Coordinates of C-alpha atoms in Angstrom, one line a residue:
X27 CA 0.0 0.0 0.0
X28 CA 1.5 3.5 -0.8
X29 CA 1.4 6.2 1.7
X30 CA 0.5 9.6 0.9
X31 CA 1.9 12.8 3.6
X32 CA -0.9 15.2 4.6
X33 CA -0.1 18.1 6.4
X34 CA -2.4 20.8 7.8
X35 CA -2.2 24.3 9.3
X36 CA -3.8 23.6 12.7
X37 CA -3.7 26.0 16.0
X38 CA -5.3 29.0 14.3
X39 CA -8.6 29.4 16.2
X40 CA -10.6 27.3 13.8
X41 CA -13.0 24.6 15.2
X42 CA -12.0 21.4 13.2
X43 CA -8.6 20.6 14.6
X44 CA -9.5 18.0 16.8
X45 CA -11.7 16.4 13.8
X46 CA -8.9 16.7 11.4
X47 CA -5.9 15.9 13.3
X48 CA -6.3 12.1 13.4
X49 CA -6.5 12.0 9.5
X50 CA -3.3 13.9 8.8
X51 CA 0.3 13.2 8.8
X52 CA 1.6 16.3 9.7
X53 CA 0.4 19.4 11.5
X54 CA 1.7 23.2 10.9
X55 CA 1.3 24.7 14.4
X56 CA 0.3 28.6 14.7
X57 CA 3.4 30.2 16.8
X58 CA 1.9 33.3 17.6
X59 CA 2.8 35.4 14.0
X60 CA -0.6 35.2 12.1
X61 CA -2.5 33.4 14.8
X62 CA -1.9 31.3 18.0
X63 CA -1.2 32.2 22.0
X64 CA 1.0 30.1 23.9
X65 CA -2.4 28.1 25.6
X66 CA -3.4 27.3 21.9
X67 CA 0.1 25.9 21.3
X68 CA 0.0 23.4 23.9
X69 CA -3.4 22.3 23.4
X70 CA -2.6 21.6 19.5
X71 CA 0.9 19.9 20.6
X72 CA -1.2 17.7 23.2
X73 CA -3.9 17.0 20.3
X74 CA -0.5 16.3 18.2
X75 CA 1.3 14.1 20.6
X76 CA -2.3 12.1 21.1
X77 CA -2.9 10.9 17.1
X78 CA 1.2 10.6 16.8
X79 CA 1.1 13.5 13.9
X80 CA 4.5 15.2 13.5
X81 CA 5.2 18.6 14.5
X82 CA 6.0 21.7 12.3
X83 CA 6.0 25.4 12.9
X84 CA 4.1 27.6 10.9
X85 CA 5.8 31.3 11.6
X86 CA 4.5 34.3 9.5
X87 CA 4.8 37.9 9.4
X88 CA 3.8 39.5 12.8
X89 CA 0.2 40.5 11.7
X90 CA -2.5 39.3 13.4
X91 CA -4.8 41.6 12.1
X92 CA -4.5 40.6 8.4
X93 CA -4.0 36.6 9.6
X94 CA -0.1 37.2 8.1
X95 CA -2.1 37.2 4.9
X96 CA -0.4 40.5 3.5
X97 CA 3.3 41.6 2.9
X98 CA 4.8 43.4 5.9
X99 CA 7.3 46.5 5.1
X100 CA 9.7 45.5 8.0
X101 CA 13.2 45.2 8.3
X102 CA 15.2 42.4 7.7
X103 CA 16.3 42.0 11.3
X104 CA 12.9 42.4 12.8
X105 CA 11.5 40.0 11.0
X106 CA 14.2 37.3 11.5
X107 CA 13.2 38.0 15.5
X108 CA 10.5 37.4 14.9
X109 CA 10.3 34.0 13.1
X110 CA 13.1 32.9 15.6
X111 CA 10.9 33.7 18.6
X112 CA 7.5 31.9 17.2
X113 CA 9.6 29.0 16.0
X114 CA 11.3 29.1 19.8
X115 CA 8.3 29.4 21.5
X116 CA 6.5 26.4 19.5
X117 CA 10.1 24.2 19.9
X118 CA 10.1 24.8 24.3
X119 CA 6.3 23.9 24.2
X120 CA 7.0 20.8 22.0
X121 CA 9.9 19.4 24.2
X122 CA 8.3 20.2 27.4
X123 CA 5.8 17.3 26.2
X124 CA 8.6 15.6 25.4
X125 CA 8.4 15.8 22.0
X126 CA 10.5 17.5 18.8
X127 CA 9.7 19.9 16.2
X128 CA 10.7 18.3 12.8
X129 CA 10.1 21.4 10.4
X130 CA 8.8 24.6 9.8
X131 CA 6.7 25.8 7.1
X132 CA 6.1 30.0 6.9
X133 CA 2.6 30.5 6.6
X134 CA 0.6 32.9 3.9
X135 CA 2.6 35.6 2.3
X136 CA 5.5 35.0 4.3
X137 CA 5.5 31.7 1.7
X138 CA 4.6 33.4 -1.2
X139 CA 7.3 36.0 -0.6
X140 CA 10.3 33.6 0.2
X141 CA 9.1 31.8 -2.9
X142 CA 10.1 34.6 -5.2
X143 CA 12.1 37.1 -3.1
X144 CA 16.0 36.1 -2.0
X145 CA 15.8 38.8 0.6
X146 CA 12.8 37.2 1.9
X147 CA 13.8 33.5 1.3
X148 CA 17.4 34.3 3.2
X149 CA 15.6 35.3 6.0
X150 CA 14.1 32.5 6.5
X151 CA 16.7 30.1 6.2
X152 CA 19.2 32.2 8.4
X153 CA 16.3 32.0 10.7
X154 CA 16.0 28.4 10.5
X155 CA 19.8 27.9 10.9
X156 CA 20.0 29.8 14.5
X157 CA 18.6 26.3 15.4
X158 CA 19.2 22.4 14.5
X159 CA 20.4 22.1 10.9
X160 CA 18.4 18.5 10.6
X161 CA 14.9 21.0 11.1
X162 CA 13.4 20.4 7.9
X163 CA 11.9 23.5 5.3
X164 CA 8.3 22.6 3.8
X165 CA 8.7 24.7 0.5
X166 CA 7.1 25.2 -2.9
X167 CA 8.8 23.3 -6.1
X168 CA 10.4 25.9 -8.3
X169 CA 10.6 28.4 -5.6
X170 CA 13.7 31.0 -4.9
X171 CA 13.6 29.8 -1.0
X172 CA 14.1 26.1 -2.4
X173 CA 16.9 27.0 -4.1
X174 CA 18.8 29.0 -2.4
X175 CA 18.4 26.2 0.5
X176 CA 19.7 23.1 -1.2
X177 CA 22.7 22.0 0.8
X178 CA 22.1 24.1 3.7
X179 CA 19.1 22.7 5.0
X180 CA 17.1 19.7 4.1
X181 CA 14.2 20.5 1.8
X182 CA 10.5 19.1 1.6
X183 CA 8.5 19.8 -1.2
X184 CA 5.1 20.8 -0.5
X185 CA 1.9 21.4 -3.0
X186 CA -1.5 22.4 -2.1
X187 CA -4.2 19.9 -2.2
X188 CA -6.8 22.9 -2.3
X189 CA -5.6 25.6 -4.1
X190 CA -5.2 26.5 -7.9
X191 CA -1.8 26.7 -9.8
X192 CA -0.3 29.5 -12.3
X193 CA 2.0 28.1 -14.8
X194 CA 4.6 29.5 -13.3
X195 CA 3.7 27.5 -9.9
X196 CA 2.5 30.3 -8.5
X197 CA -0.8 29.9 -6.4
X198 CA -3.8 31.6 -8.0
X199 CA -4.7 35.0 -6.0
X200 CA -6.8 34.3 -3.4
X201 CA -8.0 37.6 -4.3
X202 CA -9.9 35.4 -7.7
X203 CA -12.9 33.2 -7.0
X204 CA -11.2 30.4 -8.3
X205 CA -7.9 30.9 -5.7
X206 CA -9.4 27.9 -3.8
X207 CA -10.9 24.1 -4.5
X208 CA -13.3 23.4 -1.8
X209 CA -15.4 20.5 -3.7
X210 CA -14.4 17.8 -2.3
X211 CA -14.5 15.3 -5.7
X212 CA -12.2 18.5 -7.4
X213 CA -10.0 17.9 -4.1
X214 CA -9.8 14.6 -5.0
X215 CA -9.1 14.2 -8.5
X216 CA -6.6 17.8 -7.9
X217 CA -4.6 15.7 -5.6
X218 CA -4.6 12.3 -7.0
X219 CA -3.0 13.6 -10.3
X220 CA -0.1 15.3 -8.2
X221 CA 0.6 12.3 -5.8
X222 CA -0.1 9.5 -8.6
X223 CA 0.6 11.1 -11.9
X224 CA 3.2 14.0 -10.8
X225 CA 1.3 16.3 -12.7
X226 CA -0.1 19.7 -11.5
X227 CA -3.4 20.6 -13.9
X228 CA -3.5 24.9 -13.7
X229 CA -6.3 26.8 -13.7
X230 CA -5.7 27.0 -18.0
X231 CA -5.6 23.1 -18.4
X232 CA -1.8 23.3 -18.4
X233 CA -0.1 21.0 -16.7
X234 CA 3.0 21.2 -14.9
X235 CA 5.5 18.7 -13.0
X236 CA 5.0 18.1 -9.6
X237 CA 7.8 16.3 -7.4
X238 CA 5.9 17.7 -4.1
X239 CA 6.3 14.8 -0.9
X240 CA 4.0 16.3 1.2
X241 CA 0.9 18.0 0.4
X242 CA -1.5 20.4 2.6
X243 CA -5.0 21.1 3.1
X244 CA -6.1 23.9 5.0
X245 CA -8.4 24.0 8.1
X246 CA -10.1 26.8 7.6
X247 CA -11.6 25.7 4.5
X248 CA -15.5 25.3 5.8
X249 CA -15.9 21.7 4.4
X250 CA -12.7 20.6 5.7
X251 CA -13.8 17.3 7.4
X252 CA -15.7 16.5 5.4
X253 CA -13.2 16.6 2.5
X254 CA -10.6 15.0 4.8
X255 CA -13.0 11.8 4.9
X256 CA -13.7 11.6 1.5
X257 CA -9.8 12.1 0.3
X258 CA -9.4 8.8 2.9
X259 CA -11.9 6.9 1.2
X260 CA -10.9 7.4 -2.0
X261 CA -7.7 7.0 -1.3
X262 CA -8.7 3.4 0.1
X263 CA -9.6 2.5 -2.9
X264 CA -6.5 3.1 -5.1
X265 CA -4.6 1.0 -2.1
X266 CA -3.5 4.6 -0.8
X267 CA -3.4 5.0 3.1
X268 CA -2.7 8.0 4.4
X269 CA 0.7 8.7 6.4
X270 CA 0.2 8.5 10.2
X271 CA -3.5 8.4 9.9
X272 CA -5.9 6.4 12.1

């Protein structure tokens, strides 16, 4: 049976984390950036540690107010603090249950930036390196950050179960109406050609290469547990089990 590696942004205030987290492989904890407090941290660790999903922190621009959605204008050194601190914070919590952070993954346009931008994308990584070199980068393929990380860091290649792809592997605005897949049969079919086939289909029919190992669905998404379920069932019966999921 193959496996497939789910991973999920969990730890952001929504109210399907303890439905989704024993499907998943992997979750994306909010460190305080976009979303997340310190009690919220613990809880989704404990919720974490309890369906053995692995641990990742999901840092982002210091902007609750746009949920780390938009670009900040800060400087370079304030924003490395602050993706240290939240990826700090996250790591005591995690060890205090006796139990390790494996990656990080930078949340909204933190991502989207580091996937273009050097400046960005060096940030990150310098931020990353301040702690253990074997914490693993969840990344876009084709991305600057990618790139410029090969051989200092090890690299995971991520793609998005529910969003729609540019050509250019860019995600499609979430400012368009057709930024995100929320039928869960378009899930589905979206996903199974990336995992299966290793082929992205873009919003214009194109399709692209996709050498992702891990791929996420979001929380938020209102029909989240209900897609979770379905991907599992479908997945059952193309001998597909997802990783780590009871």
């Amino acid at each position: 049976m193959k496996k497939i590696h789910i991973n999920c942004d969990l730890g952001e205030g929504g109210d399907f984390d303890a439905d989704l987290m024993p499907h998943i492989s992997a979750c994306n904890i909010a460190c305080g950036g976009h979303a997340g407090t310190l009690e919220t941290m613990q809880q989704t660790i404990k919720l974490a540690v309890k369906h053995g999903v692995e641990i990742g922190a999901h840092p982002s621009y210091p902007d609750k107010e746009n949920f780390g959605r938009k670009t900040m204008k800060i400087s370079a050194e304030e924003l490395q603090r602050s993706i240290v601190a939240q990826i700090l914070s996250l790591k005591q919590l995690a060890e205090a249950e006796g139990v390790k952070l494996t990656y990080v993954k930078p949340h909204g346009a933190l991502y989207n930036e580091a996937a273009k931008d050097e400046k960005t994308a060096q940030i990150i990584i310098d931020s990353l390196l301040e702690f253990d070199q074997n914490l693993a980068l969840f990344c876009p393929v084709n991305s600057v950050i990618s790139k410029l990380a090969k051989g200092k860091i090890p690299i995971v290649f991520e793609a998005f179960a529910d969003r729609n792809y540019n050509p250019d592997y860019s995600l499609v605005s979430r400012s368009k109406s057709n930024a995100l897949i929320s039928e869960k049969e378009a899930v589905f079919e979206h996903l199974f050609s990336m995992f299966s086939e290793g082929k992205i289909t873009c919003e214009n029919g194109a399709k692209i290469s996709c050498v992702a190992t891990t791929f996420c669905l979001h929380s938020d998404t209102p029909n989240s547990v209900e897609i979770i379920n379905f991907l599992q069932q479908k997945f059952a019966e193309h001998n597909i089990k997802i990783k780590n999921a009871k």
